[in-house]
Every structure is written in structure tokens, then in C-alpha cells.
Amino acid sequence: WGDEPLVMLMDVGHAYEKNDSSTDDAIVFDCVELCVREKSRVTILGENGSGKSTLLSIIAGVTTPSEGTVHRANGLNIGYFHQHSADNFVSDNIDSDGLVTALSFLQEKFPSKTEHDLRSELTRFGLSPKQAGTNVRFMSGGERCRLSMATMCLEDPHVLVIDEISNHLDSESVEALIFGLQKWTGTIVMASHDANLVRSVGDPKECFVLFDRKLQRIEGGIDRYLQIAFHVDW
Ligand SMILES: Nc1ncnc2c1ncn2[C@@H]1O[C@H](COP(=O)(O)OP(=O)(O)O)[C@@H](O)[C@H]1O
Ligand SMILES: [Mg+2]
């Protein structure tokens, strides 16, 4: 696409319709401008309820914003990871009662890839040869999350949109995910509370915070954010 942004948000705002009879809809944010360029590592910060998940689902094309325009490059493939993807990975993808291992699952899904390539992808996300041969039904939440990220990377999307991947994961899984994502050379847009993940995978120059219904770039990245958040009530 040359210099063309992969995803561009222009004057985007979103409000969820209220179920009760109170008048105005709940505005999550408005006037959001964001440009995601190829190979960039965008991080969205902000406290709970500030709208990170809403913004990521708009970027991923799952939610249509109530205001503004979203432009995506032609033919753009987006891999979207959110809490539901890890939780429901097994039930969404595997319906047989027989033995399905991480490796056999990938072999069926990617018949043109060699076993070596599939094993390397699993290793990249910290799944050992033994774990590659474990029945997916008995894999831990962290292992399923790593398998689901490995699967997403094998699908080779142009952009990975990752919403709070490290929540509820053991530290070994977080380390494995950081390692795998550092090796991934594509574009990433993520929301995370995990400073280690953000420092290792994100780009401090492409760090934004949702605060007071606006998206602002935060120069200096998560460390500056934490410094400010410590003094001011974000
Ligand atoms: N499907 C929905 N319907 C109504 N309100 C929602 C919905 N999803 C999120 N919200 C509300 O929108 C606001 C932003 O939520 P969210 O995007 O999940 O924030 P974050 O990911 O930063 O915690 C919150 O006040 C939340 O309650
Ligand atoms: Mg969220």
C-alpha cells in the first residue's frame, strides 16, 4: 500500500444506546483521529470503562461507530484477539470428541504448511513439543491463548488487533506471548494494562490514552503515562 495508512479513523465517536428510558445515549468518546501505518505498534491506554475495547472493535471492523468515518486499505486482513477469542477458542474451532492436539489442529487448518513450520510457530509462542501433542481440551487458559495467537499469526493478517491479551494469564504465558509478538513483523494495535507487554511490544511514539472521552497521543509512552497517572487522577 506504499505510504497509505492501513486503517484511518476520522472524527470517530461512539455512543451505546441506553436500554432504560433516560434521554441521551452514553457517549464513550468522540472526535477520535487515528492513523495506523504499516509496521507500526500502536498502544491504547486508559482506565477501565474509558472505551479501549470499543475503539479496538471499531478498528477491527466489528463495531460500526455512531459518528465519523473509518477507512481501511483495500483487501486488508485483520486478526482480532479479545477475551472471548481465547475463552471460546476450543468450542469455536474444535467440534469433534476425538483427540485433537495443538499440532493436529494446526495441520488440519493449514494443510499447505509443513509440520516444521507449524511446530516453529508453536515454539515461538512457548508451546513445547509436549504441549503441541496435548489434547486441546486439557490445555490451560494460558496455553489456549498462546495457541489462538499462534493460529492468528499463521493466518498472516496485515494487522493484529489485540485487546487485553495478558489479563488472567500466568506469567509464563505472558512472557511467551511477548516473545512471540516481538518476532511478529506485522502491524499491531493493542490495549493492555501490562506495562511489561506494552514496553516490550509497543512503540512509545505510537502510544495513546483514552481520557475524558478523547483520544490523546502520549509522548513518552507508557512510562510517561504511569508517571502522570501516579500524580493526576486520569
Ligand atoms: N455493548 C455495550 N452496550 C452498552 N454499553 C457498553 C457496551 N460495551 C461497553 N459499554 C460501555 O462503554 C464504556 C466503554 O467500555 P469499553 O470499551 O469496554 O472500555 P474499556 O475496554 O476501556 O474498559 C463503558 O462505560 C461500558 O460500560
Ligand atoms: Mg476493555
XYZ file of C-alpha atoms and ligand atoms in Angstrom:
262
model
C 0.000 0.000 0.000
C 3.029 2.289 -0.038
C 2.515 5.178 2.338
C -1.237 4.726 2.549
C -2.403 4.131 6.157
C -3.815 0.657 6.789
C -6.595 1.999 8.985
C -7.643 5.601 9.434
C -10.255 6.936 11.854
C -11.609 10.401 11.077
C -13.691 12.261 13.637
C -14.946 8.977 15.057
C -17.304 8.895 18.002
C -19.340 6.183 19.610
C -22.323 6.021 21.912
C -24.141 2.904 23.071
C -27.895 3.086 23.057
C -29.298 3.149 26.541
C -31.784 0.450 27.434
C -33.603 2.482 30.047
C -35.779 5.485 29.266
C -33.210 8.161 30.240
C -32.692 10.666 27.461
C -29.192 10.771 25.994
C -27.134 7.820 24.854
C -23.952 7.113 26.732
C -21.132 8.700 24.724
C -17.954 6.684 25.114
C -15.702 9.023 23.095
C -15.824 11.449 20.188
C -13.559 13.373 17.775
C -11.133 10.437 17.571
C -8.453 10.732 14.892
C -6.103 7.802 14.473
C -3.861 6.647 11.686
C -2.430 3.123 11.722
C 0.534 2.797 9.384
C 2.143 -0.374 8.129
C 4.537 -1.980 10.662
C 3.505 0.394 13.434
C 2.923 -0.740 17.022
C 0.048 1.269 18.396
C -0.893 1.071 22.085
C -4.171 2.313 23.550
C -4.119 3.023 27.283
C -6.833 4.246 29.629
C -8.634 3.188 32.761
C -11.446 0.619 32.821
C -14.512 1.812 31.017
C -12.661 4.521 29.066
C -13.556 2.834 25.762
C -10.446 0.858 24.748
C -12.384 -2.263 23.770
C -14.951 -0.194 21.885
C -12.194 1.575 19.953
C -10.417 -1.682 19.084
C -13.619 -3.290 17.887
C -14.212 -0.257 15.635
C -10.665 -0.592 14.270
C -11.244 -4.313 13.727
C -14.455 -3.528 11.831
C -16.701 -5.403 14.259
C -18.442 -2.314 15.627
C -19.709 0.467 13.363
C -19.116 3.806 15.078
C -22.123 6.038 15.582
C -20.157 9.023 14.194
C -17.288 9.626 11.817
C -15.524 7.654 9.119
C -13.275 4.621 9.194
C -11.112 3.970 6.176
C -9.379 0.619 5.692
C -6.846 -0.144 2.959
C -8.228 -2.320 0.167
C -8.072 -6.039 0.878
C -6.863 -5.533 4.446
C -6.956 -8.636 6.658
C -7.282 -8.004 10.355
C -6.737 -10.572 13.104
C -8.775 -9.584 16.147
C -7.959 -11.028 19.530
C -10.178 -10.305 22.525
C -11.005 -12.126 25.733
C -13.768 -14.115 24.073
C -11.345 -15.429 21.411
C -9.209 -17.205 23.992
C -12.099 -18.400 26.153
C -14.064 -19.862 23.256
C -11.161 -20.911 21.086
C -11.714 -24.619 21.632
C -15.511 -24.632 21.341
C -15.437 -22.321 18.301
C -12.835 -24.309 16.401
C -12.980 -27.898 17.506
C -16.189 -29.873 17.497
C -15.021 -33.467 17.441
C -14.842 -35.580 20.590
C -11.702 -37.324 19.408
C -8.132 -36.415 20.246
C -7.222 -33.041 18.808
C -3.806 -31.707 19.714
C -2.438 -28.230 19.103
C -0.357 -29.663 16.260
C -3.125 -31.744 14.657
C -5.458 -28.765 14.891
C -2.969 -26.565 13.008
C -2.267 -29.329 10.471
C -5.931 -29.515 9.604
C -6.330 -25.752 9.449
C -3.155 -25.104 7.435
C -2.701 -28.171 5.195
C -0.166 -26.405 2.974
C 2.267 -25.675 5.845
C 4.920 -28.166 6.858
C 4.937 -29.775 10.294
C 8.231 -27.998 10.910
C 6.663 -24.575 10.237
C 3.721 -25.330 12.481
C 5.947 -26.561 15.293
C 8.138 -23.450 14.997
C 5.070 -21.239 15.323
C 4.020 -23.132 18.461
C 7.540 -22.852 19.869
C 7.550 -19.137 19.105
C 4.608 -18.811 21.489
C 6.272 -21.000 24.091
C 4.368 -24.231 23.433
C 6.831 -27.102 23.847
C 6.761 -30.275 21.710
C 4.982 -31.940 24.635
C 2.339 -29.181 24.766
C 1.983 -29.393 20.969
C 0.870 -33.005 21.493
C -1.570 -32.331 24.345
C -5.316 -32.726 23.827
C -6.531 -29.126 23.440
C -9.402 -29.858 25.797
C -6.900 -30.246 28.623
C -4.854 -27.175 27.799
C -4.819 -24.372 30.371
C -6.300 -20.953 29.622
C -2.814 -19.570 29.032
C -1.909 -22.399 26.649
C -5.135 -21.934 24.693
C -4.449 -18.243 24.468
C -0.975 -18.954 23.040
C -2.405 -21.478 20.568
C -5.006 -18.965 19.488
C -2.311 -16.284 18.943
C -0.145 -18.765 17.015
C -3.144 -19.601 14.820
C -3.833 -15.937 14.221
C -0.209 -15.257 13.217
C -0.229 -18.246 10.827
C -3.224 -16.700 9.092
C -0.816 -13.867 8.302
C -3.116 -10.865 8.808
C -1.868 -7.382 7.898
C -2.896 -6.032 11.278
C -3.275 -7.746 14.642
C -5.752 -6.030 16.940
C -5.166 -7.299 20.467
C -7.455 -6.440 23.374
C -6.055 -7.108 26.861
C -4.334 -10.318 25.980
C -2.445 -10.691 29.246
C -5.406 -10.415 31.617
C -5.786 -13.567 33.728
C -2.681 -15.200 32.244
C 0.142 -16.792 34.191
C 3.484 -15.004 33.889
C 4.994 -17.795 31.774
C 2.246 -17.325 29.188
C 2.688 -13.550 29.194
C 6.435 -13.981 28.609
C 5.714 -16.429 25.769
C 3.255 -14.034 24.165
C 5.698 -11.140 24.427
C 8.368 -13.256 22.781
C 6.025 -14.383 20.003
C 4.742 -10.864 19.328
C 8.246 -9.392 19.273
C 9.069 -11.844 16.500
C 5.901 -10.967 14.572
C 6.832 -8.368 11.967
C 3.349 -7.111 11.063
C 1.332 -4.182 12.348
C -0.108 -4.297 15.874
C -2.797 -2.253 17.596
C -3.263 -3.255 21.227
C -4.844 -2.265 24.501
C -3.148 -3.541 27.623
C -2.653 -2.820 31.305
C 0.534 -4.845 31.327
C 3.449 -2.393 31.411
C 5.931 -5.142 30.567
C 3.964 -6.180 27.476
C 3.495 -2.573 26.347
C 7.195 -1.748 26.829
C 8.312 -4.903 25.004
C 5.869 -4.928 22.105
C 4.563 -1.347 21.778
C 6.236 1.718 20.337
C 6.448 4.663 22.793
C 5.983 7.072 19.882
C 2.638 5.413 18.997
C 1.060 5.427 22.430
C -2.396 6.921 23.036
C -4.626 7.332 26.038
C -8.415 7.486 26.208
C -9.292 10.033 28.845
C -12.296 12.246 29.320
C -13.912 10.903 26.102
C -10.950 11.876 23.944
C -8.034 10.004 22.466
C -4.733 11.793 23.011
C -1.254 10.838 21.949
C 1.004 10.485 24.952
C 4.567 11.466 24.190
C 6.937 9.258 26.121
C 4.736 6.165 26.059
C 3.554 4.098 28.984
C 6.265 5.309 31.344
C 5.129 8.897 30.944
C 1.517 7.701 31.315
C 2.298 5.912 34.563
C 4.165 8.974 35.831
C 1.176 11.196 35.098
C -1.379 8.672 36.308
C 0.509 8.497 39.582
C 0.158 12.239 40.168
C -3.075 13.114 38.412
C -6.256 11.080 38.607
C -6.580 10.018 34.977
N -22.342 -3.493 24.344
C -22.406 -2.423 25.166
N -23.588 -1.824 25.431
C -23.675 -0.753 26.228
N -22.612 -0.185 26.826
C -21.403 -0.730 26.609
C -21.237 -1.874 25.775
N -19.914 -2.198 25.735
C -19.303 -1.289 26.527
N -20.190 -0.417 27.052
C -19.866 0.728 27.930
O -18.999 1.599 27.199
C -17.975 2.101 28.039
C -16.605 1.720 27.465
O -16.435 0.310 27.564
P -15.178 -0.453 26.987
O -14.983 -0.054 25.591
O -15.352 -1.886 27.280
O -13.999 0.188 27.876
P -12.582 -0.445 28.323
O -12.231 -1.531 27.368
O -11.648 0.733 28.290
O -12.774 -0.937 29.727
C -18.243 1.544 29.417
O -18.950 2.512 30.131
C -19.091 0.327 29.147
O -19.948 0.071 30.213
Mg -11.726 -3.492 27.587
